[in-house]
Amino acid sequence: MEKDQNVNSENQNEEVKDTLTEEQIQQEQGDPKEKNEEIKEITPEEKIKELEDKVARAFAEMENQRRRFEKEKEDAFDYGGFSFAKEALNLIDNLERSKQILESDEVLKDTEALKKTLEHFEIISKDMISIFSKNGITPVISIGKKLDPNQHQAMMEIDDDQKEPGTIVQEIQKGFMMKDRLLRPALVGVSKKTKVQDELKSEENKENSDN
């Protein structure tokens, strides 16, 4: 009986020792949560720097928004009538077509009536272009210029040995700019060398290479 009591007493002592050992280890190691909180805690200087960065980003975003708004406002003022201007060009086109139809009419050809009508058409056309110019809409210069894909659209090639290839020699439809934007491209015909001229040039190049 005494022996059993001694055994139980020893077991209890060992359990107490184990418990004390675990507590000591935990005290020495410390609470992991507390350690993490200590690691995550930042200094006042770092907090101030973080706030300064946030304020700087906020100001930068506000400045970007202000610039976008100013640009949109300027575009609305400068190009607000872009669609209307594009449609209004049909008036000039129709006027030009009417002139061509009258000029090709055999009955009216060389008559005084045709001459006066064409003069009136010319006055109206100049007045319309003048009104467009006052509102920043100007015609694209084409004849005699080199083809510029940003302003011209080539519709045909025309044999012409007097001009450099790619020179605009015919304007089918007038193009227009609205300030620095293309309202519509000019439809044009560009020059090209004739076949005979190309053959002569090829023969000359061959002779020069042989020599």
Coordinates of C-alpha atoms in Angstrom, one line a residue:
M1 CA 0.0 0.0 0.0
E2 CA 2.8 2.4 1.0
K3 CA 4.6 1.3 -2.2
D4 CA 1.6 2.3 -4.4
Q5 CA 1.4 5.7 -2.7
N6 CA 5.0 6.3 -3.3
V7 CA 4.6 5.4 -7.0
N8 CA 1.6 7.8 -7.4
S9 CA 3.6 10.5 -5.6
E10 CA 6.5 10.1 -8.0
N11 CA 4.2 10.2 -11.0
Q12 CA 2.6 13.4 -9.7
N13 CA 6.0 14.9 -9.2
E14 CA 7.1 14.0 -12.8
E15 CA 3.8 15.6 -14.1
V16 CA 4.5 18.8 -12.1
K17 CA 8.1 18.8 -13.5
D18 CA 6.8 18.4 -17.1
T19 CA 4.3 21.2 -16.6
L20 CA 6.9 23.5 -15.1
T21 CA 9.3 22.6 -17.9
E22 CA 6.7 23.5 -20.6
E23 CA 5.9 26.8 -18.8
Q24 CA 9.6 27.6 -18.6
I25 CA 10.1 26.9 -22.3
Q26 CA 7.1 29.1 -23.2
Q27 CA 8.3 31.9 -21.0
E28 CA 11.8 31.7 -22.6
Q29 CA 10.4 31.5 -26.2
G30 CA 7.7 34.0 -25.6
D31 CA 4.2 34.2 -27.1
P32 CA 4.5 34.0 -31.0
K33 CA 1.6 36.4 -31.4
E34 CA 3.3 39.0 -29.2
K35 CA 6.5 38.5 -31.2
N36 CA 4.7 39.1 -34.5
E37 CA 3.1 42.2 -33.1
E38 CA 6.5 43.5 -32.0
I39 CA 7.9 42.8 -35.5
K40 CA 4.9 44.4 -37.3
E41 CA 5.0 47.5 -35.1
I42 CA 6.4 50.5 -37.1
T43 CA 8.1 53.6 -35.9
P44 CA 6.4 57.1 -35.9
E45 CA 8.8 58.2 -38.6
E46 CA 7.8 55.3 -40.8
K47 CA 4.1 56.1 -40.3
I48 CA 4.7 59.7 -41.3
K49 CA 6.6 58.6 -44.4
E50 CA 3.7 56.2 -45.4
L51 CA 1.2 59.0 -44.9
E52 CA 3.3 61.3 -47.0
D53 CA 3.5 58.8 -49.8
K54 CA -0.3 58.4 -49.8
V55 CA -0.8 62.1 -49.9
A56 CA 1.7 62.5 -52.7
R57 CA -0.1 59.8 -54.7
A58 CA -3.5 61.4 -54.1
F59 CA -2.2 64.8 -55.3
A60 CA -0.7 63.2 -58.4
E61 CA -4.0 61.5 -59.2
M62 CA -5.8 64.8 -58.7
E63 CA -3.4 66.6 -61.1
N64 CA -3.8 63.9 -63.7
Q65 CA -7.6 64.2 -63.5
R66 CA -7.3 68.0 -63.8
R67 CA -5.1 67.7 -66.9
R68 CA -7.5 65.2 -68.5
F69 CA -10.4 67.5 -67.8
E70 CA -8.6 70.5 -69.3
K71 CA -7.7 68.4 -72.4
E72 CA -11.3 67.2 -72.9
K73 CA -12.6 70.8 -72.4
E74 CA -10.1 72.1 -75.1
D75 CA -11.0 69.3 -77.5
A76 CA -14.7 70.0 -77.0
F77 CA -14.1 73.7 -77.7
D78 CA -11.8 73.1 -80.7
Y79 CA -13.5 70.0 -82.3
G80 CA -17.0 70.1 -81.0
G81 CA -18.4 70.8 -84.5
F82 CA -16.2 68.1 -86.2
S83 CA -19.2 65.9 -87.3
F84 CA -21.2 68.9 -88.4
A85 CA -18.2 70.3 -90.4
K86 CA -17.7 66.9 -92.1
E87 CA -21.4 66.8 -93.2
A88 CA -21.2 70.4 -94.3
L89 CA -18.5 69.5 -96.9
N90 CA -21.3 67.8 -98.9
L91 CA -22.4 71.3 -99.8
I92 CA -19.1 72.0 -101.5
D93 CA -19.1 68.6 -103.2
N94 CA -22.6 69.0 -104.6
L95 CA -21.8 72.5 -105.8
E96 CA -18.7 71.1 -107.6
R97 CA -20.7 68.3 -109.2
S98 CA -23.4 70.7 -110.4
K99 CA -20.7 72.8 -112.1
Q100 CA -19.3 69.7 -113.9
I101 CA -22.7 68.7 -115.1
L102 CA -23.4 72.1 -116.5
E103 CA -20.0 72.4 -118.1
S104 CA -20.6 69.0 -119.9
D105 CA -24.0 70.0 -121.1
E106 CA -23.8 70.3 -125.0
V107 CA -26.9 72.5 -125.1
L108 CA -25.6 75.1 -122.6
K109 CA -22.0 74.9 -123.8
D110 CA -20.5 78.3 -124.7
T111 CA -23.7 80.1 -123.8
E112 CA -23.8 83.4 -121.9
A113 CA -26.2 81.8 -119.4
L114 CA -23.8 79.0 -118.6
K115 CA -20.9 81.5 -118.2
K116 CA -22.9 83.6 -115.7
T117 CA -24.1 80.6 -113.8
L118 CA -20.6 79.2 -113.4
E119 CA -19.4 82.6 -112.2
H120 CA -22.1 82.6 -109.5
F121 CA -21.2 79.0 -108.5
E122 CA -17.6 80.1 -108.2
I123 CA -18.5 83.0 -105.9
I124 CA -20.7 80.7 -103.7
S125 CA -17.9 78.2 -103.5
K126 CA -15.3 80.8 -102.5
D127 CA -17.7 82.2 -99.8
M128 CA -18.2 78.8 -98.3
I129 CA -14.5 78.0 -98.2
S130 CA -13.9 81.5 -96.6
I131 CA -16.6 80.7 -93.9
F132 CA -14.9 77.3 -93.2
S133 CA -11.5 78.9 -93.0
K134 CA -12.7 81.4 -90.4
N135 CA -13.8 78.4 -88.3
G136 CA -10.5 76.6 -88.6
I137 CA -11.5 74.4 -91.6
T138 CA -9.0 74.7 -94.4
P139 CA -8.5 72.8 -97.7
V140 CA -5.7 70.3 -98.2
I141 CA -3.2 71.4 -100.8
S142 CA -2.8 68.6 -103.4
I143 CA -1.9 69.5 -107.0
G144 CA 1.9 69.4 -107.6
K145 CA 2.6 68.0 -104.1
K146 CA 4.0 64.6 -103.3
L147 CA 1.5 62.1 -102.1
D148 CA 1.1 62.3 -98.3
P149 CA -0.8 59.3 -96.8
N150 CA -1.8 61.5 -93.8
Q151 CA -3.7 63.9 -96.1
H152 CA -4.2 62.3 -99.5
Q153 CA -5.7 59.1 -100.8
A154 CA -4.5 57.9 -104.2
M155 CA -7.4 56.7 -106.4
M156 CA -5.5 56.2 -109.7
E157 CA -2.1 56.5 -111.4
I158 CA -1.7 58.7 -114.5
D159 CA 1.1 58.4 -117.0
D160 CA 3.3 61.5 -116.8
D161 CA 7.0 61.6 -117.7
Q162 CA 7.2 65.3 -116.8
K163 CA 6.6 64.7 -113.1
E164 CA 8.3 62.6 -110.5
P165 CA 6.4 59.4 -109.7
G166 CA 4.0 59.9 -106.8
T167 CA 3.4 63.6 -107.6
I168 CA -0.3 64.6 -107.4
V169 CA -1.5 65.6 -110.9
Q170 CA -5.3 65.4 -110.4
E171 CA -7.7 66.2 -107.6
I172 CA -10.9 64.1 -107.7
Q173 CA -12.3 65.4 -104.4
K174 CA -10.9 68.2 -102.2
G175 CA -9.7 67.3 -98.8
F176 CA -10.0 69.4 -95.6
M177 CA -8.3 69.8 -92.3
M178 CA -9.9 71.0 -89.0
K179 CA -7.1 72.8 -87.2
D180 CA -4.5 70.0 -86.9
R181 CA -7.0 67.1 -87.5
L182 CA -7.8 65.6 -90.9
L183 CA -11.5 66.2 -91.6
R184 CA -11.3 64.1 -94.7
P185 CA -8.5 63.1 -97.1
A186 CA -8.2 64.5 -100.6
L187 CA -8.9 61.9 -103.3
V188 CA -6.2 62.3 -105.9
G189 CA -4.5 60.9 -109.0
V190 CA -0.7 60.5 -108.9
S191 CA 1.8 60.5 -111.7
K192 CA 3.8 57.4 -112.8
K193 CA 6.4 56.9 -115.5
T194 CA 5.1 55.4 -118.8
K195 CA 6.2 51.9 -119.8
V196 CA 8.4 53.2 -122.6
Q197 CA 10.2 55.6 -120.2
D198 CA 10.7 52.8 -117.7
E199 CA 12.2 50.6 -120.4
L200 CA 14.6 53.3 -121.5
K201 CA 15.6 53.9 -118.0
S202 CA 16.3 50.2 -117.5
E203 CA 18.4 50.1 -120.6
E204 CA 20.4 53.1 -119.4
N205 CA 21.0 51.5 -116.0
K206 CA 22.1 48.3 -117.8
E207 CA 24.6 50.2 -120.0
N208 CA 26.0 52.1 -117.1
S209 CA 26.5 48.9 -115.1
D210 CA 28.2 47.2 -118.1
N211 CA 30.6 50.1 -118.5

